[in-house]
Amino acid sequence: MSLLRRLPLPDWILHYDRRWLRGDVVAGLTVGVMLIPQGMAYAMLAGLPPIYGLYAATLPLLVYALMGSSRQLAVGPVAMDSLLTATGVGALAAVGTENYLYLAILLALLVGIIQFSAGVLRLGFLVDLLSRPIISGFTSAAALIIGLSQLQHLLGVNLGRSSFVHDILISAVQHLNEVNLPTLGIGVAGIALLLLVKRYAPVVPGPLVVVVVAALAVFFGGLADSGVKIVGEVPAGLPAFGIPGIAWGDVQALLPTALTIALIGFMEGIAVAKAVNARHRHYTVEPNRELLAIGASNIGSSLVSGFPVAGGFSRTAVNDQAGAQTGLASIISAALIVLTLLFLTPWFYYLPQAVLASIIMVAVFKLIDWREALRLWRVDRSDFWMLTATFIATLALGIQNGIAAGVVLSIGVHVYRSMRPHLAVLGQIGETHTFRNINRFTEARELPGILVVRFDAPLYFANLSYFQSQLERLLAERSGEVSVVVINAEGISGIDSSALYALRQFVETQKENGLTIRFAGLIGPARDALKKGGLYEIIGRENFYLDVADAVAAGAGEGQLQLALQTNVT
Amino acid sequence: MSLLRRLPLPDWILHYDRRWLRGDVVAGLTVGVMLIPQGMAYAMLAGLPPIYGLYAATLPLLVYALMGSSRQLAVGPVAMDSLLTATGVGALAAVGTENYLYLAILLALLVGIIQFSAGVLRLGFLVDLLSRPIISGFTSAAALIIGLSQLQHLLGVNLGRSSFVHDILISAVQHLNEVNLPTLGIGVAGIALLLLVKRYAPVVPGPLVVVVVAALAVFFGGLADSGVKIVGEVPAGLPAFGIPGIAWGDVQALLPTALTIALIGFMEGIAVAKAVNARHRHYTVEPNRELLAIGASNIGSSLVSGFPVAGGFSRTAVNDQAGAQTGLASIISAALIVLTLLFLTPWFYYLPQAVLASIIMVAVFKLIDWREALRLWRVDRSDFWMLTATFIATLALGIQNGIAAGVVLSIGVHVYRSMRPHLAVLGQIGETHTFRNINRFTEARELPGILVVRFDAPLYFANLSYFQSQLERLLAERSGEVSVVVINAEGISGIDSSALYALRQFVETQKENGLTIRFAGLIGPARDALKKGGLYEIIGRENFYLDVADAVAAGAGEGQLQLALQTNVT
């Protein structure tokens, strides 16, 4: 037992509570049953034989269960990573070739190494750069692309491999006369059945039901002879175990795709892990540990001939709702997949591809999030446009460029806003010590000869000229009647060297113009900067006050000055 | 007169004050005399025959005088633009060819169109993205590169066209045995004379003196026969006037260089215009108008066979110190250059190139700013590293990539900082209504059961998880003893939709944990966001207070609540 404690085993193994067992078993079996059809469907989406989806649902689950910080996250093949795999590998090799297979497996290794390295370098904070509107716009567009990419399997025709929505739709219209009606029938019936089960019997695992019914229909109806494409011969047994061969040229070619999957897979996982964790507050989801865990899972996937994996939205939700308390649930799911590989593969022979397509379509179309767009239209117009721009960029520029465009856009907007921060003129509320924005509080009155302003941002290189020009404009509007400017600096969270330099010039110029500048409520970091920059002497030590009321009331050099100047740097 | 007023003429023409005339004439003549040797030197730096520097010092000055918002800025050939021209055009054509000349002139046209268009699109704010440390590190490195690029003219050998410092130095050592001693003598004597004149007779135009002395020395000493390179035959008369031919392929090839010069030339001009304007507060420098003016000046330069121009550091300083009051000074400078072109060009025949190199070296080496680096080391360590990184990046990656690296770096650091903002735990100062950071004010005492925190940043997608984890850490440290959290929100300048969503989850979770969250001093934009996001109801209307003292003192639903909830959006 003391040896066990020395191993880096997860907390839940060392302190397993017997009451968790029932939930873990039920959830593990439920998710395992979901994983069989989903894994095969996502493998098909990735351009691989269906069995590879089951390979990817073995070792990665075990690795995540032992290393991850979330106890409910269900790792395995997911739609987004599969589509990105198809796009990235499809550009380098033809679907169905040995080389395609090899590249997909190598891709999982690269994604794993990138994620694991990022975890070692503690880059987990980067996920914070993805705002909700960006994620939502991107997810909706990607879901649309993924869903439409399955149209060819539903129609039983070849629509090419473009992942642009308009290409797919145009191609579909052009091939409308070639549609295989039995295939279309199976696909549409599959979608209908999935929606019905979900609606009226949500505890029943819909995909499994649909898969069984469809396989039986094909077998007894002899539909394989009517041109319905079936899964066919599936190799039985466990995948080979080993490191894929690494050719440097392939690594370079796969690198952009690997980086994208590493980021997006991690993002999807952490988002769903955090959402589920909001209900289970006895553990915390730690981004850097998540990077290490999902990275190791992807390396594990490549060792068993799998393709890139991530924590998925839908299976995690099911896992949590079915009562999973620890990683044991995932271990049970993986065990079920292993048993399937050993004993059940012959049963997949008559499974029609169209039904796998219908499973993907139902899974992803519910990710198209119109409500979030509507909510943002009401709550935050600029975030609504951010969502829309990311949605359009993803459709127009492709999945990889779409998310990049979203991130650049949201950082750009943030920087632009910080260049034009809120600046308010404050007035006194009655006879109180309270000063508020005169544009919002009708009771607030400006005092004669004194301009009180509040600046709500760190003063730094990109906004200092705006700060200066706004102050000059306010002074000009009050043409020469102002003799004291009080800057409420509570919102100035920092001052950089460029701003110190400009501030020095500004204060000196205003001094020459006979104006006194007083600072009220400067916080620690800003005080430190002014002190180091030698601005205390230039502004005058008597011009610092704890709050606006003091600064306005003071003649010169009184009040709680000593306190305001205190700067114990801790 | 009423017709005159309808023309978009500058203010100073319509209201010219006769008392300005003397200053304008003296300054105009002084700068004109400086421009003759400097223009020729910078043309040589740009890889063009010296006379093209004089062409570029005619029409552009006139255009800027009529359109610019600065009254002292001296436009014309400058070192940085000239070096960038040499690098950019040198990659496409051989120095001395017709094509090189054509490309340099086309480059001026492109730079002008880019700057003018940016002015129309009101992109002047982009200049704010260049922080002082970035500009300083970049300028020092560029000065070093420009200065060393003249080493070959000083030594009288060919060192190739690399603009990497180590290449130039290695090449110089390899060619040390080929040094032409008379050339070196002239160059070193030129540098010494320039430094002496500047030190002991600052009113004397040093470059002119050096040029005259050197030309006389070459003529009377017969030095041209000893291998000293001279300017030689210079065409007399004004440049041809016309639009350069525009080949689309050339435009594409020149575009990256044109964008860089457009940005850097504008930045240099606006920086010096603002610095000079700090002494003349009766007009304002308006970035967008500056873009239009300098853009038109560059278009003007291309019309008279000139290369890209900008507002220069040194000539503007001289112009201002010599008493320039309006653009008339620049018009007089241009007139002096036109007279030179018409009557004085034969006098340039014996001018040694080494003396032009010495003028450039003296002009740029004083731009290497060690003091700013030392100052930053004391004042702002992170800005010191920013300066150093930009300096090294410019030397290692070249001038164009150096400035881009600096901008990306400074925005990256700003974004990273805004992801990890200052969060302080506040304590009460004695029995007062004042609450301050307990780590800085030893008198500040936390109240039992109440955690008061201040967060100094807008709450947005990139920092909300940090905000949440910090709050959770503080609560965990006070293990269960806290029942009320007061968030001093004066520093929260905005809340985006991602943060609203996270805040809703956080407040609901904490409510379930039996914790009350109160907000104190929320400013207008943050109140608007909470209201639109429907968080007033979830947080509870009774949990909003005007300041921390109220929030701490209140039981439930009292105080100046109504006031705090007032949100007249104006």
PDB file of C-alpha atoms in Angstrom, chain B residues 65-243:
ATOM      1  CA  ALA B  65       3.547  72.191 -45.971  1.00  0.00           C
ATOM      2  CA  LEU B  66       0.056  72.595 -47.454  1.00  0.00           C
ATOM      3  CA  MET B  67      -1.514  69.409 -46.044  1.00  0.00           C
ATOM      4  CA  GLY B  68       0.270  68.430 -42.818  1.00  0.00           C
ATOM      5  CA  SER B  69      -0.993  69.158 -39.336  1.00  0.00           C
ATOM      6  CA  SER B  70       2.472  69.805 -37.877  1.00  0.00           C
ATOM      7  CA  ARG B  71       3.940  73.231 -38.593  1.00  0.00           C
ATOM      8  CA  GLN B  72       7.553  72.272 -37.856  1.00  0.00           C
ATOM      9  CA  LEU B  73       7.909  68.794 -39.346  1.00  0.00           C
ATOM     10  CA  ALA B  74      10.653  68.781 -41.995  1.00  0.00           C
ATOM     11  CA  VAL B  75       9.801  66.194 -44.646  1.00  0.00           C
ATOM     12  CA  GLY B  76      12.316  64.756 -47.105  1.00  0.00           C
ATOM     13  CA  PRO B  77      14.737  61.846 -47.550  1.00  0.00           C
ATOM     14  CA  VAL B  78      15.502  60.088 -44.239  1.00  0.00           C
ATOM     15  CA  ALA B  79      18.011  57.397 -43.326  1.00  0.00           C
ATOM     16  CA  MET B  80      15.597  54.616 -42.330  1.00  0.00           C
ATOM     17  CA  ASP B  81      13.403  54.828 -45.452  1.00  0.00           C
ATOM     18  CA  SER B  82      16.518  55.009 -47.606  1.00  0.00           C
ATOM     19  CA  LEU B  83      17.993  51.871 -46.100  1.00  0.00           C
ATOM     20  CA  LEU B  84      14.661  50.045 -46.455  1.00  0.00           C
ATOM     21  CA  THR B  85      14.534  51.177 -50.086  1.00  0.00           C
ATOM     22  CA  ALA B  86      18.035  49.806 -50.663  1.00  0.00           C
ATOM     23  CA  THR B  87      17.135  46.468 -49.036  1.00  0.00           C
ATOM     24  CA  GLY B  88      13.772  46.092 -50.774  1.00  0.00           C
ATOM     25  CA  VAL B  89      14.700  47.277 -54.259  1.00  0.00           C
ATOM     26  CA  GLY B  90      18.182  45.731 -54.037  1.00  0.00           C
ATOM     27  CA  ALA B  91      16.549  42.295 -53.836  1.00  0.00           C
ATOM     28  CA  LEU B  92      14.790  42.898 -57.181  1.00  0.00           C
ATOM     29  CA  ALA B  93      17.306  44.784 -59.323  1.00  0.00           C
ATOM     30  CA  ALA B  94      21.034  45.616 -59.503  1.00  0.00           C
ATOM     31  CA  VAL B  95      22.209  48.995 -58.194  1.00  0.00           C
ATOM     32  CA  GLY B  96      22.963  51.420 -61.008  1.00  0.00           C
ATOM     33  CA  THR B  97      20.497  49.937 -63.501  1.00  0.00           C
ATOM     34  CA  GLU B  98      17.534  51.742 -65.048  1.00  0.00           C
ATOM     35  CA  ASN B  99      15.248  49.160 -63.469  1.00  0.00           C
ATOM     36  CA  TYR B 100      16.570  49.909 -59.956  1.00  0.00           C
ATOM     37  CA  LEU B 101      15.808  53.583 -60.476  1.00  0.00           C
ATOM     38  CA  TYR B 102      12.321  52.829 -61.785  1.00  0.00           C
ATOM     39  CA  LEU B 103      11.534  50.494 -58.867  1.00  0.00           C
ATOM     40  CA  ALA B 104      12.657  53.069 -56.279  1.00  0.00           C
ATOM     41  CA  ILE B 105      10.377  55.696 -57.830  1.00  0.00           C
ATOM     42  CA  LEU B 106       7.470  53.217 -58.065  1.00  0.00           C
ATOM     43  CA  LEU B 107       8.105  52.348 -54.401  1.00  0.00           C
ATOM     44  CA  ALA B 108       7.536  55.985 -53.407  1.00  0.00           C
ATOM     45  CA  LEU B 109       4.223  55.928 -55.295  1.00  0.00           C
ATOM     46  CA  LEU B 110       3.121  52.725 -53.523  1.00  0.00           C
ATOM     47  CA  VAL B 111       4.140  54.012 -50.102  1.00  0.00           C
ATOM     48  CA  GLY B 112       2.193  57.178 -50.802  1.00  0.00           C
ATOM     49  CA  ILE B 113      -0.935  55.323 -51.926  1.00  0.00           C
ATOM     50  CA  ILE B 114      -0.805  53.034 -48.874  1.00  0.00           C
ATOM     51  CA  GLN B 115      -0.372  55.924 -46.445  1.00  0.00           C
ATOM     52  CA  PHE B 116      -3.047  58.048 -48.119  1.00  0.00           C
ATOM     53  CA  SER B 117      -5.518  55.132 -48.160  1.00  0.00           C
ATOM     54  CA  ALA B 118      -4.791  54.395 -44.500  1.00  0.00           C
ATOM     55  CA  GLY B 119      -5.573  58.026 -43.751  1.00  0.00           C
ATOM     56  CA  VAL B 120      -8.875  57.801 -45.626  1.00  0.00           C
ATOM     57  CA  LEU B 121      -9.694  54.625 -43.645  1.00  0.00           C
ATOM     58  CA  ARG B 122      -8.709  56.461 -40.425  1.00  0.00           C
ATOM     59  CA  LEU B 123      -6.105  53.864 -39.460  1.00  0.00           C
ATOM     60  CA  GLY B 124      -3.888  56.437 -37.747  1.00  0.00           C
ATOM     61  CA  PHE B 125      -4.578  54.798 -34.406  1.00  0.00           C
ATOM     62  CA  LEU B 126      -2.389  51.874 -35.457  1.00  0.00           C
ATOM     63  CA  VAL B 127       0.674  53.952 -34.640  1.00  0.00           C
ATOM     64  CA  ASP B 128      -0.287  53.615 -30.976  1.00  0.00           C
ATOM     65  CA  LEU B 129       0.647  49.930 -31.172  1.00  0.00           C
ATOM     66  CA  LEU B 130       4.318  50.890 -31.275  1.00  0.00           C
ATOM     67  CA  SER B 131       5.493  51.275 -27.698  1.00  0.00           C
ATOM     68  CA  ARG B 132       8.507  53.402 -26.744  1.00  0.00           C
ATOM     69  CA  PRO B 133      10.717  50.405 -25.885  1.00  0.00           C
ATOM     70  CA  ILE B 134       9.930  48.834 -29.267  1.00  0.00           C
ATOM     71  CA  ILE B 135      10.686  52.064 -31.117  1.00  0.00           C
ATOM     72  CA  SER B 136      13.876  52.582 -29.124  1.00  0.00           C
ATOM     73  CA  GLY B 137      15.199  49.039 -29.592  1.00  0.00           C
ATOM     74  CA  PHE B 138      14.300  49.107 -33.265  1.00  0.00           C
ATOM     75  CA  THR B 139      15.816  52.561 -33.890  1.00  0.00           C
ATOM     76  CA  SER B 140      19.090  51.669 -32.163  1.00  0.00           C
ATOM     77  CA  ALA B 141      19.467  48.460 -34.162  1.00  0.00           C
ATOM     78  CA  ALA B 142      18.501  50.158 -37.429  1.00  0.00           C
ATOM     79  CA  ALA B 143      20.962  52.982 -36.731  1.00  0.00           C
ATOM     80  CA  LEU B 144      23.703  50.431 -36.173  1.00  0.00           C
ATOM     81  CA  ILE B 145      22.850  48.693 -39.455  1.00  0.00           C
ATOM     82  CA  ILE B 146      22.603  51.967 -41.405  1.00  0.00           C
ATOM     83  CA  GLY B 147      25.857  53.282 -39.941  1.00  0.00           C
ATOM     84  CA  LEU B 148      27.750  50.074 -40.716  1.00  0.00           C
ATOM     85  CA  SER B 149      26.297  50.000 -44.248  1.00  0.00           C
ATOM     86  CA  GLN B 150      28.381  53.142 -44.890  1.00  0.00           C
ATOM     87  CA  LEU B 151      31.589  51.476 -43.767  1.00  0.00           C
ATOM     88  CA  GLN B 152      32.373  50.474 -47.359  1.00  0.00           C
ATOM     89  CA  HIS B 153      32.253  54.071 -48.562  1.00  0.00           C
ATOM     90  CA  LEU B 154      34.433  55.125 -45.637  1.00  0.00           C
ATOM     91  CA  LEU B 155      37.016  52.413 -46.382  1.00  0.00           C
ATOM     92  CA  GLY B 156      36.750  52.723 -50.162  1.00  0.00           C
ATOM     93  CA  VAL B 157      36.110  48.971 -50.670  1.00  0.00           C
ATOM     94  CA  ASN B 158      33.124  46.902 -51.782  1.00  0.00           C
ATOM     95  CA  LEU B 159      31.667  44.948 -48.851  1.00  0.00           C
ATOM     96  CA  GLY B 160      28.618  43.537 -50.657  1.00  0.00           C
ATOM     97  CA  ARG B 161      25.018  44.464 -49.938  1.00  0.00           C
ATOM     98  CA  SER B 162      24.210  42.403 -46.831  1.00  0.00           C
ATOM     99  CA  SER B 163      22.417  44.366 -44.128  1.00  0.00           C
ATOM    100  CA  PHE B 164      23.402  42.000 -41.325  1.00  0.00           C
ATOM    101  CA  VAL B 165      25.891  43.476 -38.891  1.00  0.00           C
ATOM    102  CA  HIS B 166      28.053  40.368 -38.617  1.00  0.00           C
ATOM    103  CA  ASP B 167      28.245  39.979 -42.435  1.00  0.00           C
ATOM    104  CA  ILE B 168      29.387  43.578 -42.793  1.00  0.00           C
ATOM    105  CA  LEU B 169      31.996  43.290 -40.042  1.00  0.00           C
ATOM    106  CA  ILE B 170      33.406  39.968 -41.329  1.00  0.00           C
ATOM    107  CA  SER B 171      33.523  41.328 -44.874  1.00  0.00           C
ATOM    108  CA  ALA B 172      35.287  44.486 -43.623  1.00  0.00           C
ATOM    109  CA  VAL B 173      37.988  42.432 -41.881  1.00  0.00           C
ATOM    110  CA  GLN B 174      38.454  40.293 -45.017  1.00  0.00           C
ATOM    111  CA  HIS B 175      38.896  43.379 -47.217  1.00  0.00           C
ATOM    112  CA  LEU B 176      41.132  45.259 -44.780  1.00  0.00           C
ATOM    113  CA  ASN B 177      44.134  45.028 -47.109  1.00  0.00           C
ATOM    114  CA  GLU B 178      42.215  46.767 -49.926  1.00  0.00           C
ATOM    115  CA  VAL B 179      41.403  49.876 -47.902  1.00  0.00           C
ATOM    116  CA  ASN B 180      41.957  53.121 -49.807  1.00  0.00           C
ATOM    117  CA  LEU B 181      43.814  55.306 -47.328  1.00  0.00           C
ATOM    118  CA  PRO B 182      42.978  58.735 -48.830  1.00  0.00           C
ATOM    119  CA  THR B 183      39.281  57.755 -48.783  1.00  0.00           C
ATOM    120  CA  LEU B 184      39.524  56.601 -45.177  1.00  0.00           C
ATOM    121  CA  GLY B 185      41.350  59.827 -44.316  1.00  0.00           C
ATOM    122  CA  ILE B 186      38.599  61.986 -45.831  1.00  0.00           C
ATOM    123  CA  GLY B 187      35.892  59.969 -44.079  1.00  0.00           C
ATOM    124  CA  VAL B 188      37.514  60.055 -40.651  1.00  0.00           C
ATOM    125  CA  ALA B 189      38.373  63.750 -41.005  1.00  0.00           C
ATOM    126  CA  GLY B 190      34.743  64.363 -42.012  1.00  0.00           C
ATOM    127  CA  ILE B 191      33.438  62.596 -38.916  1.00  0.00           C
ATOM    128  CA  ALA B 192      35.877  64.480 -36.675  1.00  0.00           C
ATOM    129  CA  LEU B 193      34.947  67.825 -38.224  1.00  0.00           C
ATOM    130  CA  LEU B 194      31.225  67.144 -37.891  1.00  0.00           C
ATOM    131  CA  LEU B 195      31.594  66.250 -34.208  1.00  0.00           C
ATOM    132  CA  LEU B 196      33.789  69.287 -33.537  1.00  0.00           C
ATOM    133  CA  VAL B 197      31.423  71.740 -35.274  1.00  0.00           C
ATOM    134  CA  LYS B 198      28.470  70.258 -33.420  1.00  0.00           C
ATOM    135  CA  ARG B 199      30.257  70.559 -30.100  1.00  0.00           C
ATOM    136  CA  TYR B 200      31.904  73.959 -30.422  1.00  0.00           C
ATOM    137  CA  ALA B 201      29.841  75.807 -33.045  1.00  0.00           C
ATOM    138  CA  PRO B 202      26.365  74.293 -33.032  1.00  0.00           C
ATOM    139  CA  VAL B 203      24.894  77.154 -35.095  1.00  0.00           C
ATOM    140  CA  VAL B 204      27.188  76.369 -38.054  1.00  0.00           C
ATOM    141  CA  PRO B 205      25.658  73.859 -40.545  1.00  0.00           C
ATOM    142  CA  GLY B 206      28.309  71.143 -40.106  1.00  0.00           C
ATOM    143  CA  PRO B 207      27.419  68.940 -43.098  1.00  0.00           C
ATOM    144  CA  LEU B 208      27.685  71.918 -45.486  1.00  0.00           C
ATOM    145  CA  VAL B 209      31.071  72.923 -44.087  1.00  0.00           C
ATOM    146  CA  VAL B 210      32.361  69.354 -44.344  1.00  0.00           C
ATOM    147  CA  VAL B 211      31.081  68.953 -47.905  1.00  0.00           C
ATOM    148  CA  VAL B 212      32.705  72.194 -49.076  1.00  0.00           C
ATOM    149  CA  VAL B 213      36.008  71.486 -47.322  1.00  0.00           C
ATOM    150  CA  ALA B 214      36.149  67.902 -48.678  1.00  0.00           C
ATOM    151  CA  ALA B 215      35.316  68.908 -52.254  1.00  0.00           C
ATOM    152  CA  LEU B 216      38.026  71.579 -52.151  1.00  0.00           C
ATOM    153  CA  ALA B 217      40.512  69.076 -50.699  1.00  0.00           C
ATOM    154  CA  VAL B 218      39.786  66.551 -53.451  1.00  0.00           C
ATOM    155  CA  PHE B 219      40.043  69.221 -56.164  1.00  0.00           C
ATOM    156  CA  PHE B 220      43.247  70.828 -54.964  1.00  0.00           C
ATOM    157  CA  GLY B 221      44.861  67.629 -53.667  1.00  0.00           C
ATOM    158  CA  GLY B 222      44.108  65.695 -56.859  1.00  0.00           C
ATOM    159  CA  LEU B 223      42.753  62.906 -54.676  1.00  0.00           C
ATOM    160  CA  ALA B 224      40.383  61.606 -57.354  1.00  0.00           C
ATOM    161  CA  ASP B 225      43.490  60.162 -59.027  1.00  0.00           C
ATOM    162  CA  SER B 226      44.404  58.297 -55.800  1.00  0.00           C
ATOM    163  CA  GLY B 227      41.248  56.180 -55.986  1.00  0.00           C
ATOM    164  CA  VAL B 228      38.941  58.415 -53.948  1.00  0.00           C
ATOM    165  CA  LYS B 229      35.437  57.920 -55.352  1.00  0.00           C
ATOM    166  CA  ILE B 230      33.733  61.184 -56.229  1.00  0.00           C
ATOM    167  CA  VAL B 231      30.172  62.061 -57.146  1.00  0.00           C
ATOM    168  CA  GLY B 232      31.191  63.045 -60.697  1.00  0.00           C
ATOM    169  CA  GLU B 233      28.890  64.421 -63.372  1.00  0.00           C
ATOM    170  CA  VAL B 234      25.529  65.516 -61.988  1.00  0.00           C
ATOM    171  CA  PRO B 235      22.684  66.385 -64.387  1.00  0.00           C
ATOM    172  CA  ALA B 236      21.571  70.016 -64.050  1.00  0.00           C
ATOM    173  CA  GLY B 237      17.986  71.209 -63.981  1.00  0.00           C
ATOM    174  CA  LEU B 238      14.703  70.091 -62.499  1.00  0.00           C
ATOM    175  CA  PRO B 239      13.560  66.460 -62.558  1.00  0.00           C
ATOM    176  CA  ALA B 240      11.092  65.259 -65.181  1.00  0.00           C
ATOM    177  CA  PHE B 241       7.479  65.378 -63.944  1.00  0.00           C
ATOM    178  CA  GLY B 242       5.197  62.392 -64.480  1.00  0.00           C
ATOM    179  CA  ILE B 243       3.607  59.240 -63.143  1.00  0.00           C
TER     180      ILE B 243
END
